[in-house]
Amino acid sequence: MFSSVHSMSLHGINVREVSVEADVSEGGLPVFEMVGFLGSEIKESRGRIRTALKNSGFFLPPKRITVNLSPADQRKSGSHYDLPVAVSLLTAMGLILPEMLSDTVIAGELSLSGKVLSVKGILPMVLHSRKNGYKRFILPLENAEEGGAAPGIEVIGVQSLRETLELLTGERKPEPVHIDISELLKRRQRHSHDFCSIRGQRAAKRAVEVSASGMHNILLVGPPGGGKSMMAKCLPSILPALTEEECMEITGIHSIAGILGSGVVTERPFISPHHTVSSQALSGGGSIPKPGDISLAHRGVLFLDELPEFDTSTLEILRQPLEDREIHISRASGNYTYPADFLLAAAMNPCKCGYYPGQRCTCGETGVKKYLSRISRPLLDRIDIVSYVDEISFDELNDDSVKEESSETIRARVTEAFEIQKKRFQESKIRFNSEMTGDDIRLFCPLGDKEEELLRESFKALSLSARGYHRILRTARTIADLDHSDNINCAHLSEAISYRITGKGIWDV
Amino acid sequence: MSETKIRYICALEPEFPEKLKNIPNAPDGIYVRGCLPDPGKKTVSIIGSRNNSEYGRGAAEYFARGLAKHGVQIVSGMARGIDGISQSTALKSGGSSFGILGCGIDVVYPEENRLLYERILEKGGLISEYPPGTPPRAALFPQRNRIISALSDVLLVVEARQRSGTSITVRFALEQGRDIFAVPGRITDPLSYGCNTLIADGAGIATCPEDILEALGLIQGGRNKHRKLNLNKFSGLSETQLKIIRCLDYNPVSINEIASKTGCDLSDLMLELLKLQLLGCIENAGQGFYILKLEVNGDGSR
Ligand SMILES: [Zn+2]
């Protein structure tokens, strides 16, 4: 007897439909065969499935059993075919009526005992199933909250093969799981890092706010033990709340990478790879590449602490994604594209001892130059804002009289700046001021005579480089947006220039 | 740079600098590219640490510029740090400069001063007692220092640690009877230790180029007259700008600190900081730090 079960296959973040067909027939030697361009982990699953069936009380008949995963021209990998294969076999054995399987997609891994184990990439599979008109998705209970985030499709979590059978024979009443993400995202997020816990540092806080508002990549410089990492860790708390769409997107990527716990991602990611990270881990590695750190940081923050310690060739790979906001990986198994649209934040000491250009620095100018020459140039070229984060002084630590602004207050301003940009770029491909190119800048950053003159004088007097010109205007646009001003005025401009010249010595300003 | 001819001038030739003749252990001859210092003009050697601070850079530029504008020739050892900064600034300010090398005259060392090697031949020269091709060797540098001090009327030390090559040059200058001036620094700053000790031991205190110009007999009236001029620079500034100026120093102050000291609105502060930079009152020291700009007295706005 022949049967067919719907499942899905993952290719990077792309999902394709797969039919899991099983045939149990008389004649010939008893054999259990699986075909259909399968990865080794799927070929190995035969023993697992047979045992899981046995421990659930079903014995495969000593007949000729063939399982085919079609279409056969697509390579399949992953452990989520166990459950659909088992269900397909049970159907072929006549234990499940084929009509119970119409409009239903199944995915899940089996343990030897017959338990259904969680798998990667559930949300993208469920979303794709809904798009293709399926009505129901049976998946591991552990993945139910994740899958339940997709609207318009019934998601049912199962714990065992036995339970799955009962569900498909109608013995068990289905309990669909649905998660209302909009409600979840509306709930006030509690961030572990809040700006109200950082005292003083007014200039640095402001720089971080501007960075978040226009998604300008930022470099924080300062002595060791200062507030650099703390400052960076607060960044997600002032970025606008995730939209439903973004939540699904991020959850999907994290799910494919296998780092999603249960449920969905409700906060902007903050990914901070160690400086010994390999380029593979950063970009996405493996013969079938998993999303790397830069994709896990999608719609969030990628934080590189101790920037000069990173291998410059490792950082090279950031170049293309910083430009395209996605990463292309080619492997023998095919080409993969993962989204990688993140805010880059980096931190570093100003010199080896950490105190330049203050009095305590023992490096001297040459020492400082040598230290700074280690940093990846292409990366610096992508940074709009440099800010100095001071040491935390004890006065500031002990002074309880000053009430610092909370992240929530700052986030409200950043969100408004996001709205202004959304309006500005609604006809355009780009979303943020930091993405503006020459034409956009001419269109959206006109300067008055006074501003034009200030900029001209500054370029002359401060020997700014031509390459700094667009950067300054992009940042000035964001500062004006934060000020709800249509025009860029001299104050906006000088603040933008200040963020540029703070990098003097680190790059050619 | 090979186009510029290398000449050898022996101690007996009339062209040989008078100042080099009457010193202990005088060289038998020197190799020269470009020209020799003009004996009719005053000469100051500016020396100091290779690993200077921002303060040291500012001071070296301040003195080199101020002296060069009065036609003083600047001599130094072409090293990285204070040497190179002083010499480059002298050339940029329209003055002349002479580099005394501890290696062959055709050897560029350190590499980062290559541009200076090219520029100096246009408005000054290079001098060495070692034959062309001699590689830079640490052992040769102390001996070279006796020529630096010998060629000068005044030796000015800008920044020096407790034990450094600078002290060797100072010892030669003492033996040769040259005047010594030092730029004072904070007593807590190891880079100023050498200078402060020199002042304690009786060296002249160099607080502005006028101090040296006066010692050279090029100006009269002393520093107080010029000091007043220096303060005039801040007339016409707004209240906020003065508030910012008051919390700045010749040592870098961070923008966070300026913000908390002045209590200014950040946006105003950054606008005023930029204006003050354009007025030439302050300078960006990099990484969000600002310093007062050391300025030649009565030298206009920039
Ligand atoms: Zn240092």
mmCIF file of C-alpha atoms in Angstrom, chain A residues 71-304:
data_model
loop_
_atom_site.group_PDB
_atom_site.id
_atom_site.type_symbol
_atom_site.label_atom_id
_atom_site.label_comp_id
_atom_site.label_asym_id
_atom_site.label_seq_id
_atom_site.Cartn_x
_atom_site.Cartn_y
_atom_site.Cartn_z
ATOM 1 C CA PRO A 71 11.217 15.970 -5.285
ATOM 2 C CA ALA A 72 14.323 13.874 -5.741
ATOM 3 C CA ASP A 73 16.405 16.656 -7.287
ATOM 4 C CA GLN A 74 16.635 18.568 -4.013
ATOM 5 C CA ARG A 75 19.135 17.625 -1.394
ATOM 6 C CA LYS A 76 17.478 17.130 1.971
ATOM 7 C CA SER A 77 19.014 17.400 5.373
ATOM 8 C CA GLY A 78 17.909 17.721 8.981
ATOM 9 C CA SER A 79 16.324 15.476 11.547
ATOM 10 C CA HIS A 80 12.730 16.616 11.172
ATOM 11 C CA TYR A 81 11.736 13.901 8.665
ATOM 12 C CA ASP A 82 11.547 11.152 11.340
ATOM 13 C CA LEU A 83 7.958 11.878 12.310
ATOM 14 C CA PRO A 84 6.558 12.318 8.778
ATOM 15 C CA VAL A 85 8.325 9.111 7.695
ATOM 16 C CA ALA A 86 6.849 7.216 10.649
ATOM 17 C CA VAL A 87 3.378 8.603 9.955
ATOM 18 C CA SER A 88 3.721 7.768 6.277
ATOM 19 C CA LEU A 89 4.661 4.173 7.203
ATOM 20 C CA LEU A 90 1.713 3.874 9.614
ATOM 21 C CA THR A 91 -0.579 5.126 6.845
ATOM 22 C CA ALA A 92 0.853 2.647 4.365
ATOM 23 C CA MET A 93 0.312 -0.061 6.962
ATOM 24 C CA GLY A 94 -3.352 1.011 7.068
ATOM 25 C CA LEU A 95 -3.376 2.433 10.595
ATOM 26 C CA ILE A 96 -4.198 5.987 9.483
ATOM 27 C CA LEU A 97 -6.730 7.004 6.846
ATOM 28 C CA PRO A 98 -5.037 8.921 4.021
ATOM 29 C CA GLU A 99 -7.707 11.627 4.060
ATOM 30 C CA MET A 100 -6.687 12.536 7.628
ATOM 31 C CA LEU A 101 -3.397 13.746 6.155
ATOM 32 C CA SER A 102 -4.732 16.153 3.556
ATOM 33 C CA ASP A 103 -3.956 19.825 4.287
ATOM 34 C CA THR A 104 -1.617 18.679 7.076
ATOM 35 C CA VAL A 105 2.135 19.179 7.325
ATOM 36 C CA ILE A 106 4.248 17.163 9.747
ATOM 37 C CA ALA A 107 7.756 17.679 11.112
ATOM 38 C CA GLY A 108 9.607 16.288 14.124
ATOM 39 C CA GLU A 109 12.482 14.110 15.272
ATOM 40 C CA LEU A 110 11.911 10.781 17.030
ATOM 41 C CA SER A 111 13.792 9.316 19.947
ATOM 42 C CA LEU A 112 14.177 5.530 20.236
ATOM 43 C CA SER A 113 11.418 5.487 22.849
ATOM 44 C CA GLY A 114 8.985 7.100 20.430
ATOM 45 C CA LYS A 115 9.108 10.559 21.944
ATOM 46 C CA VAL A 116 8.882 13.514 19.549
ATOM 47 C CA LEU A 117 11.875 15.825 19.908
ATOM 48 C CA SER A 118 12.191 19.471 18.944
ATOM 49 C CA VAL A 119 13.716 20.454 15.604
ATOM 50 C CA LYS A 120 15.229 23.525 13.982
ATOM 51 C CA GLY A 121 13.556 25.922 11.593
ATOM 52 C CA ILE A 122 9.934 25.343 12.620
ATOM 53 C CA LEU A 123 8.618 28.874 12.190
ATOM 54 C CA PRO A 124 9.831 29.297 8.585
ATOM 55 C CA MET A 125 8.271 25.905 7.763
ATOM 56 C CA VAL A 126 4.936 26.814 9.340
ATOM 57 C CA LEU A 127 4.855 30.200 7.606
ATOM 58 C CA HIS A 128 5.603 28.589 4.271
ATOM 59 C CA SER A 129 2.898 25.953 4.830
ATOM 60 C CA ARG A 130 0.336 28.621 5.514
ATOM 61 C CA LYS A 131 1.390 30.471 2.387
ATOM 62 C CA ASN A 132 0.879 27.291 0.367
ATOM 63 C CA GLY A 133 -2.625 26.819 1.733
ATOM 64 C CA TYR A 134 -2.124 24.080 4.327
ATOM 65 C CA LYS A 135 -4.551 24.151 7.238
ATOM 66 C CA ARG A 136 -2.722 22.223 9.919
ATOM 67 C CA PHE A 137 0.848 21.638 11.112
ATOM 68 C CA ILE A 138 1.764 18.858 13.494
ATOM 69 C CA LEU A 139 5.042 19.474 15.238
ATOM 70 C CA PRO A 140 6.970 18.701 18.447
ATOM 71 C CA LEU A 141 5.269 20.151 21.527
ATOM 72 C CA GLU A 142 8.520 21.890 22.435
ATOM 73 C CA ASN A 143 8.266 23.859 19.188
ATOM 74 C CA ALA A 144 4.561 24.600 19.578
ATOM 75 C CA GLU A 145 4.952 28.154 20.869
ATOM 76 C CA GLU A 146 7.334 28.983 18.067
ATOM 77 C CA GLY A 147 5.057 27.545 15.374
ATOM 78 C CA GLY A 148 1.979 28.954 17.071
ATOM 79 C CA ALA A 149 3.240 32.459 16.374
ATOM 80 C CA ALA A 150 2.250 32.035 12.725
ATOM 81 C CA PRO A 151 -1.298 33.244 12.183
ATOM 82 C CA GLY A 152 -3.897 31.523 9.997
ATOM 83 C CA ILE A 153 -2.824 27.919 10.438
ATOM 84 C CA GLU A 154 -3.665 25.386 13.110
ATOM 85 C CA VAL A 155 -0.544 24.364 15.001
ATOM 86 C CA ILE A 156 -0.661 21.232 17.124
ATOM 87 C CA GLY A 157 2.140 20.109 19.368
ATOM 88 C CA VAL A 158 2.714 16.403 20.018
ATOM 89 C CA GLN A 159 4.915 14.660 22.552
ATOM 90 C CA SER A 160 5.061 11.133 21.158
ATOM 91 C CA LEU A 161 4.457 9.049 18.085
ATOM 92 C CA ARG A 162 1.577 7.342 19.881
ATOM 93 C CA GLU A 163 -0.060 10.703 20.519
ATOM 94 C CA THR A 164 0.401 11.654 16.877
ATOM 95 C CA LEU A 165 -1.372 8.507 15.797
ATOM 96 C CA GLU A 166 -4.242 9.142 18.189
ATOM 97 C CA LEU A 167 -4.569 12.633 16.799
ATOM 98 C CA LEU A 168 -4.673 11.391 13.227
ATOM 99 C CA THR A 169 -7.187 8.664 13.948
ATOM 100 C CA GLY A 170 -9.469 11.085 15.758
ATOM 101 C CA GLU A 171 -9.086 9.383 19.158
ATOM 102 C CA ARG A 172 -7.522 12.541 20.620
ATOM 103 C CA LYS A 173 -8.975 16.002 20.460
ATOM 104 C CA PRO A 174 -6.499 18.446 18.920
ATOM 105 C CA GLU A 175 -5.429 21.375 21.104
ATOM 106 C CA PRO A 176 -4.100 23.976 18.723
ATOM 107 C CA VAL A 177 -1.574 26.440 20.100
ATOM 108 C CA HIS A 178 -1.768 30.063 19.109
ATOM 109 C CA ILE A 179 0.520 32.825 20.290
ATOM 110 C CA ASP A 180 -0.574 36.411 19.872
ATOM 111 C CA ILE A 181 2.720 38.102 19.061
ATOM 112 C CA SER A 182 1.313 41.603 18.867
ATOM 113 C CA GLU A 183 0.197 41.178 22.470
ATOM 114 C CA LEU A 184 3.576 39.732 23.382
ATOM 115 C CA LEU A 185 5.478 42.571 21.731
ATOM 116 C CA LYS A 186 3.232 45.194 23.288
ATOM 117 C CA ARG A 187 4.009 43.936 26.736
ATOM 118 C CA ARG A 188 6.626 46.210 28.263
ATOM 119 C CA GLN A 189 10.013 44.678 27.641
ATOM 120 C CA ARG A 190 12.231 44.450 30.655
ATOM 121 C CA HIS A 191 15.798 44.863 29.592
ATOM 122 C CA SER A 192 18.588 43.638 31.751
ATOM 123 C CA HIS A 193 20.611 46.695 30.726
ATOM 124 C CA ASP A 194 19.082 50.124 31.104
ATOM 125 C CA PHE A 195 20.618 53.518 30.511
ATOM 126 C CA CYS A 196 19.371 54.743 33.878
ATOM 127 C CA SER A 197 22.070 52.626 35.500
ATOM 128 C CA ILE A 198 24.871 54.530 33.713
ATOM 129 C CA ARG A 199 25.764 57.743 35.485
ATOM 130 C CA GLY A 200 27.094 60.802 33.736
ATOM 131 C CA GLN A 201 28.631 60.171 30.297
ATOM 132 C CA ARG A 202 26.236 62.631 28.729
ATOM 133 C CA ALA A 203 28.122 63.026 25.489
ATOM 134 C CA ALA A 204 28.585 59.286 24.997
ATOM 135 C CA LYS A 205 24.933 58.547 25.763
ATOM 136 C CA ARG A 206 23.853 61.127 23.255
ATOM 137 C CA ALA A 207 26.156 59.598 20.622
ATOM 138 C CA VAL A 208 24.619 56.188 21.227
ATOM 139 C CA GLU A 209 21.132 57.652 20.898
ATOM 140 C CA VAL A 210 22.015 59.244 17.555
ATOM 141 C CA SER A 211 23.566 55.959 16.447
ATOM 142 C CA ALA A 212 20.398 54.027 17.262
ATOM 143 C CA SER A 213 18.118 56.628 15.710
ATOM 144 C CA GLY A 214 19.620 56.435 12.240
ATOM 145 C CA MET A 215 21.216 52.974 12.528
ATOM 146 C CA HIS A 216 24.634 54.585 12.284
ATOM 147 C CA ASN A 217 27.455 52.184 13.069
ATOM 148 C CA ILE A 218 29.293 53.380 16.142
ATOM 149 C CA LEU A 219 32.746 52.988 17.664
ATOM 150 C CA LEU A 220 33.115 53.528 21.394
ATOM 151 C CA VAL A 221 36.584 54.430 22.574
ATOM 152 C CA GLY A 222 37.672 54.666 26.159
ATOM 153 C CA PRO A 223 39.801 53.399 28.999
ATOM 154 C CA PRO A 224 39.468 49.810 30.206
ATOM 155 C CA GLY A 225 36.834 49.290 32.847
ATOM 156 C CA GLY A 226 34.892 52.300 31.651
ATOM 157 C CA GLY A 227 31.349 52.023 30.485
ATOM 158 C CA LYS A 228 31.978 50.946 26.871
ATOM 159 C CA SER A 229 30.459 47.455 26.916
ATOM 160 C CA MET A 230 27.734 48.563 29.293
ATOM 161 C CA MET A 231 26.881 51.373 26.909
ATOM 162 C CA ALA A 232 26.747 48.962 23.962
ATOM 163 C CA LYS A 233 24.668 46.434 25.874
ATOM 164 C CA CYS A 234 22.074 49.145 26.457
ATOM 165 C CA LEU A 235 21.676 49.727 22.717
ATOM 166 C CA PRO A 236 18.902 47.158 22.144
ATOM 167 C CA SER A 237 16.920 48.740 24.974
ATOM 168 C CA ILE A 238 16.599 52.033 23.101
ATOM 169 C CA LEU A 239 15.931 50.599 19.646
ATOM 170 C CA PRO A 240 12.224 50.621 18.736
ATOM 171 C CA ALA A 241 10.181 47.563 19.681
ATOM 172 C CA LEU A 242 10.163 44.785 17.103
ATOM 173 C CA THR A 243 7.358 44.738 14.573
ATOM 174 C CA GLU A 244 5.495 41.443 14.123
ATOM 175 C CA GLU A 245 7.203 40.952 10.816
ATOM 176 C CA GLU A 246 10.645 41.499 12.316
ATOM 177 C CA CYS A 247 9.823 39.168 15.183
ATOM 178 C CA MET A 248 8.956 36.356 12.745
ATOM 179 C CA GLU A 249 12.048 37.048 10.686
ATOM 180 C CA ILE A 250 14.433 36.961 13.639
ATOM 181 C CA THR A 251 12.730 33.975 15.228
ATOM 182 C CA GLY A 252 13.083 32.099 11.940
ATOM 183 C CA ILE A 253 16.814 32.760 11.714
ATOM 184 C CA HIS A 254 17.457 31.880 15.335
ATOM 185 C CA SER A 255 15.367 28.750 14.919
ATOM 186 C CA ILE A 256 17.362 27.597 11.899
ATOM 187 C CA ALA A 257 20.571 28.268 13.810
ATOM 188 C CA GLY A 258 19.242 26.130 16.657
ATOM 189 C CA ILE A 259 19.679 28.771 19.336
ATOM 190 C CA LEU A 260 16.028 29.533 19.858
ATOM 191 C CA GLY A 261 14.769 28.353 23.228
ATOM 192 C CA SER A 262 11.035 28.049 23.234
ATOM 193 C CA GLY A 263 8.641 30.612 21.868
ATOM 194 C CA VAL A 264 9.648 33.581 19.779
ATOM 195 C CA VAL A 265 12.278 36.308 19.938
ATOM 196 C CA THR A 266 10.678 39.432 21.359
ATOM 197 C CA GLU A 267 13.775 41.553 21.876
ATOM 198 C CA ARG A 268 16.271 42.886 19.406
ATOM 199 C CA PRO A 269 19.273 40.563 19.363
ATOM 200 C CA PHE A 270 22.574 41.627 20.865
ATOM 201 C CA ILE A 271 25.315 39.392 19.534
ATOM 202 C CA SER A 272 28.804 39.822 20.889
ATOM 203 C CA PRO A 273 31.338 37.399 19.385
ATOM 204 C CA HIS A 274 34.649 36.961 21.186
ATOM 205 C CA HIS A 275 37.663 38.395 19.391
ATOM 206 C CA THR A 276 38.965 34.896 18.691
ATOM 207 C CA VAL A 277 35.866 34.182 16.563
ATOM 208 C CA SER A 278 36.490 32.470 13.221
ATOM 209 C CA SER A 279 35.256 33.991 9.997
ATOM 210 C CA GLN A 280 33.077 30.883 9.567
ATOM 211 C CA ALA A 281 31.320 31.473 12.873
ATOM 212 C CA LEU A 282 30.844 35.100 11.952
ATOM 213 C CA SER A 283 29.479 34.567 8.457
ATOM 214 C CA GLY A 284 27.879 31.160 8.808
ATOM 215 C CA GLY A 285 29.667 27.837 8.560
ATOM 216 C CA GLY A 286 29.201 24.181 7.727
ATOM 217 C CA SER A 287 28.698 22.305 4.471
ATOM 218 C CA ILE A 288 25.098 23.391 4.756
ATOM 219 C CA PRO A 289 25.795 26.713 6.384
ATOM 220 C CA LYS A 290 23.981 27.708 9.525
ATOM 221 C CA PRO A 291 23.346 31.411 10.112
ATOM 222 C CA GLY A 292 26.479 33.019 11.548
ATOM 223 C CA ASP A 293 26.749 35.720 14.191
ATOM 224 C CA ILE A 294 26.080 38.499 11.710
ATOM 225 C CA SER A 295 22.760 36.897 10.740
ATOM 226 C CA LEU A 296 21.851 36.205 14.339
ATOM 227 C CA ALA A 297 22.340 39.955 14.895
ATOM 228 C CA HIS A 298 19.844 40.710 12.106
ATOM 229 C CA ARG A 299 17.596 43.653 13.112
ATOM 230 C CA GLY A 300 19.648 43.995 16.272
ATOM 231 C CA VAL A 301 23.168 44.839 17.344
ATOM 232 C CA LEU A 302 26.450 43.159 16.474
ATOM 233 C CA PHE A 303 28.958 44.203 19.115
ATOM 234 C CA LEU A 304 32.693 43.759 18.599
#
